[in-house]
Amino acid sequence: AYRAAVDAMAHFRKRKILFGASITVTKANSKDVTQACFVEALRQKGCGLVFFVEYVPVEPGTERLSLGDTDRKDLQKTVDALRDRFPDTILVSFPGDEEAAGGCLASGRGFFHISANGGAEPCPFSPHSQLNLRESTIEDALRSGFFLRLREIAVNAGHHGGCTLFEHKEEV
């Protein structure tokens, strides 16, 4: 998998195509994947976007990998410092950067996700769907009661770090 990813990066770089890397940040790897040398290695391969995604436990027993409040604050400070060091690279911390945008951007507040089978999902990290875009439109999904309810949760919950939809998984 690593070789395939590196080969794809070389292919895109040779053709001057913008591409990025999505890095799942856990308690176990946060110090390694946020080092300047790690970001620099991606840049040297032609990567123009680095998307740092906080781990959200999707399987029981993996909660220990989730970032705590202090870890999240440290991640945000580190990403801010990396932005200063690499101004020609787009660096995004998710969901950390959402706080500046007024909270969770899922369910069409800023974005939504389309699954491989066409399901309109609030977020890639909240794989729940009530509409399939093979049978309905993007506008239908954005105006759906499901997305409207989730946007209300996102706005009313406030941003406390971490994934708002995960914190409200019963309601989702």
Coordinates of C-alpha atoms in Angstrom, one line a residue:
A1 CA 0.0 0.0 0.0
Y2 CA 2.9 2.4 0.8
R3 CA 4.6 1.7 -2.5
A4 CA 1.3 2.3 -4.4
A5 CA 0.8 5.6 -2.5
V6 CA 4.3 6.8 -3.2
D7 CA 4.0 5.8 -6.9
A8 CA 0.7 7.7 -7.2
M9 CA 2.3 10.8 -5.6
A10 CA 5.2 10.6 -8.2
H11 CA 2.6 10.3 -11.0
F12 CA 0.7 13.4 -9.8
R13 CA 3.8 15.4 -9.1
K14 CA 5.2 14.6 -12.6
R15 CA 1.9 15.9 -14.1
K16 CA 1.7 18.9 -11.7
I17 CA -1.6 17.8 -10.3
L18 CA -2.5 19.1 -6.8
F19 CA -2.9 16.2 -4.3
G20 CA -3.0 15.8 -0.6
A21 CA -2.6 13.3 2.2
S22 CA -5.1 12.5 4.9
I23 CA -3.3 11.6 8.2
T24 CA -5.3 10.0 11.0
V25 CA -3.9 11.5 14.3
T26 CA -4.1 9.3 17.3
K27 CA -2.6 9.4 20.8
A28 CA 0.0 6.9 19.6
N29 CA 1.2 8.7 16.5
S30 CA 0.5 12.4 17.1
K31 CA 4.1 13.4 17.8
D32 CA 5.4 11.5 14.8
V33 CA 2.9 12.7 12.1
T34 CA 3.0 16.4 13.1
Q35 CA 6.8 16.8 13.0
A36 CA 8.1 19.3 10.5
C37 CA 10.2 16.6 8.9
F38 CA 7.1 14.4 8.3
V39 CA 5.3 17.3 6.5
E40 CA 8.5 18.2 4.6
A41 CA 8.8 14.6 3.4
L42 CA 5.2 14.8 2.0
R43 CA 6.0 18.2 0.4
Q44 CA 9.1 16.7 -1.3
K45 CA 6.8 14.1 -2.8
G46 CA 4.7 17.0 -4.2
C47 CA 1.9 16.9 -1.6
G48 CA 0.2 20.3 -1.5
L49 CA -2.4 19.5 1.2
V50 CA -2.1 17.8 4.5
F51 CA -5.3 16.9 6.3
F52 CA -4.8 16.0 10.0
V53 CA -7.9 14.1 11.1
E54 CA -8.4 13.4 14.8
Y55 CA -9.1 9.7 15.3
V56 CA -12.7 8.9 16.1
P57 CA -13.3 5.5 17.6
V58 CA -15.5 3.5 15.3
E59 CA -14.8 0.2 16.9
P60 CA -15.4 -0.5 20.7
G61 CA -12.1 -0.8 22.6
T62 CA -10.2 1.7 20.5
E63 CA -11.2 4.8 22.5
R64 CA -7.7 4.9 24.1
L65 CA -6.4 6.1 20.7
S66 CA -8.6 9.2 20.8
L67 CA -7.0 12.6 21.6
G68 CA -7.9 14.1 24.9
D69 CA -8.5 17.9 25.4
T70 CA -4.9 18.6 26.0
D71 CA -3.8 16.6 23.0
R72 CA -6.3 18.5 20.8
K73 CA -5.0 21.8 21.9
D74 CA -1.4 20.6 21.3
L75 CA -2.4 19.4 17.8
Q76 CA -4.0 22.8 17.0
K77 CA -0.9 24.7 18.2
T78 CA 1.4 22.4 16.2
V79 CA -0.7 22.7 13.0
D80 CA -0.7 26.5 13.4
A81 CA 3.1 26.4 13.7
L82 CA 3.4 24.2 10.7
R83 CA 1.3 26.6 8.7
D84 CA 3.8 29.4 9.6
R85 CA 6.7 27.2 8.5
F86 CA 5.1 25.9 5.3
P87 CA 3.0 28.7 3.9
D88 CA 2.9 27.1 0.5
T89 CA 1.1 24.0 1.8
I90 CA -2.5 23.8 2.8
L91 CA -2.7 22.4 6.3
V92 CA -6.0 21.5 7.8
S93 CA -6.8 20.1 11.3
F94 CA -10.1 18.3 11.5
P95 CA -12.3 18.8 13.5
G96 CA -10.0 21.3 15.3
D97 CA -10.2 24.0 12.6
E98 CA -14.0 23.8 12.7
E99 CA -14.1 25.9 15.9
A100 CA -13.0 29.0 14.0
A101 CA -15.9 28.3 11.6
G102 CA -18.5 28.1 14.3
G103 CA -18.5 24.4 14.9
C104 CA -19.3 21.2 13.1
L105 CA -19.5 21.7 9.3
A106 CA -21.1 18.4 8.5
S107 CA -24.5 17.7 6.9
G108 CA -24.1 20.6 4.4
R109 CA -23.1 23.3 6.9
G110 CA -19.9 23.3 5.0
F111 CA -19.6 19.9 3.4
F112 CA -21.1 16.4 3.3
H113 CA -19.8 13.0 2.1
I114 CA -20.9 10.8 -0.7
S115 CA -20.1 7.1 0.0
A116 CA -18.9 4.8 -2.7
N117 CA -22.4 3.4 -3.1
G118 CA -23.9 6.9 -3.5
G119 CA -25.2 7.4 0.1
A120 CA -25.4 11.1 1.1
E121 CA -23.7 11.1 4.5
P122 CA -23.2 14.0 6.9
C123 CA -19.4 13.4 7.1
P124 CA -16.9 10.8 6.1
F125 CA -16.6 10.0 9.8
S126 CA -20.3 9.7 10.3
P127 CA -21.3 7.0 7.8
H128 CA -25.1 7.3 8.2
S129 CA -27.4 7.9 5.2
Q130 CA -31.1 8.2 4.5
L131 CA -30.8 9.2 0.8
N132 CA -28.8 7.7 -2.1
L133 CA -27.7 10.1 -4.8
R134 CA -28.4 7.5 -7.4
E135 CA -32.1 8.0 -6.7
S136 CA -32.2 11.6 -5.5
T137 CA -30.4 14.9 -5.9
I138 CA -27.8 16.7 -3.9
E139 CA -30.4 19.4 -3.2
D140 CA -32.8 16.7 -1.9
A141 CA -30.0 15.5 0.5
L142 CA -29.2 19.0 1.7
R143 CA -32.8 19.8 2.3
S144 CA -33.6 16.4 3.9
G145 CA -35.0 16.3 7.4
F146 CA -32.0 14.1 8.4
F147 CA -29.4 16.7 7.4
L148 CA -31.6 19.5 8.8
R149 CA -31.8 17.8 12.2
L150 CA -28.0 17.1 12.2
R151 CA -27.3 20.8 11.4
E152 CA -29.4 21.8 14.3
I153 CA -27.4 19.4 16.6
A154 CA -24.1 20.9 15.2
V155 CA -25.2 24.5 15.8
N156 CA -26.8 23.9 19.2
A157 CA -24.0 21.7 20.6
G158 CA -21.3 24.2 20.3
H159 CA -17.7 23.2 19.6
H160 CA -15.9 21.5 22.5
G161 CA -13.2 19.8 20.4
G162 CA -13.4 16.4 18.9
C163 CA -16.3 15.2 16.7
T164 CA -19.7 16.8 17.5
L165 CA -21.6 14.1 15.7
F166 CA -19.7 11.3 17.5
E167 CA -20.5 13.0 20.8
H168 CA -24.2 12.9 19.8
K169 CA -24.1 9.5 18.1
E170 CA -27.4 8.4 19.7
E171 CA -29.2 11.4 18.1
V172 CA -27.5 10.8 14.8

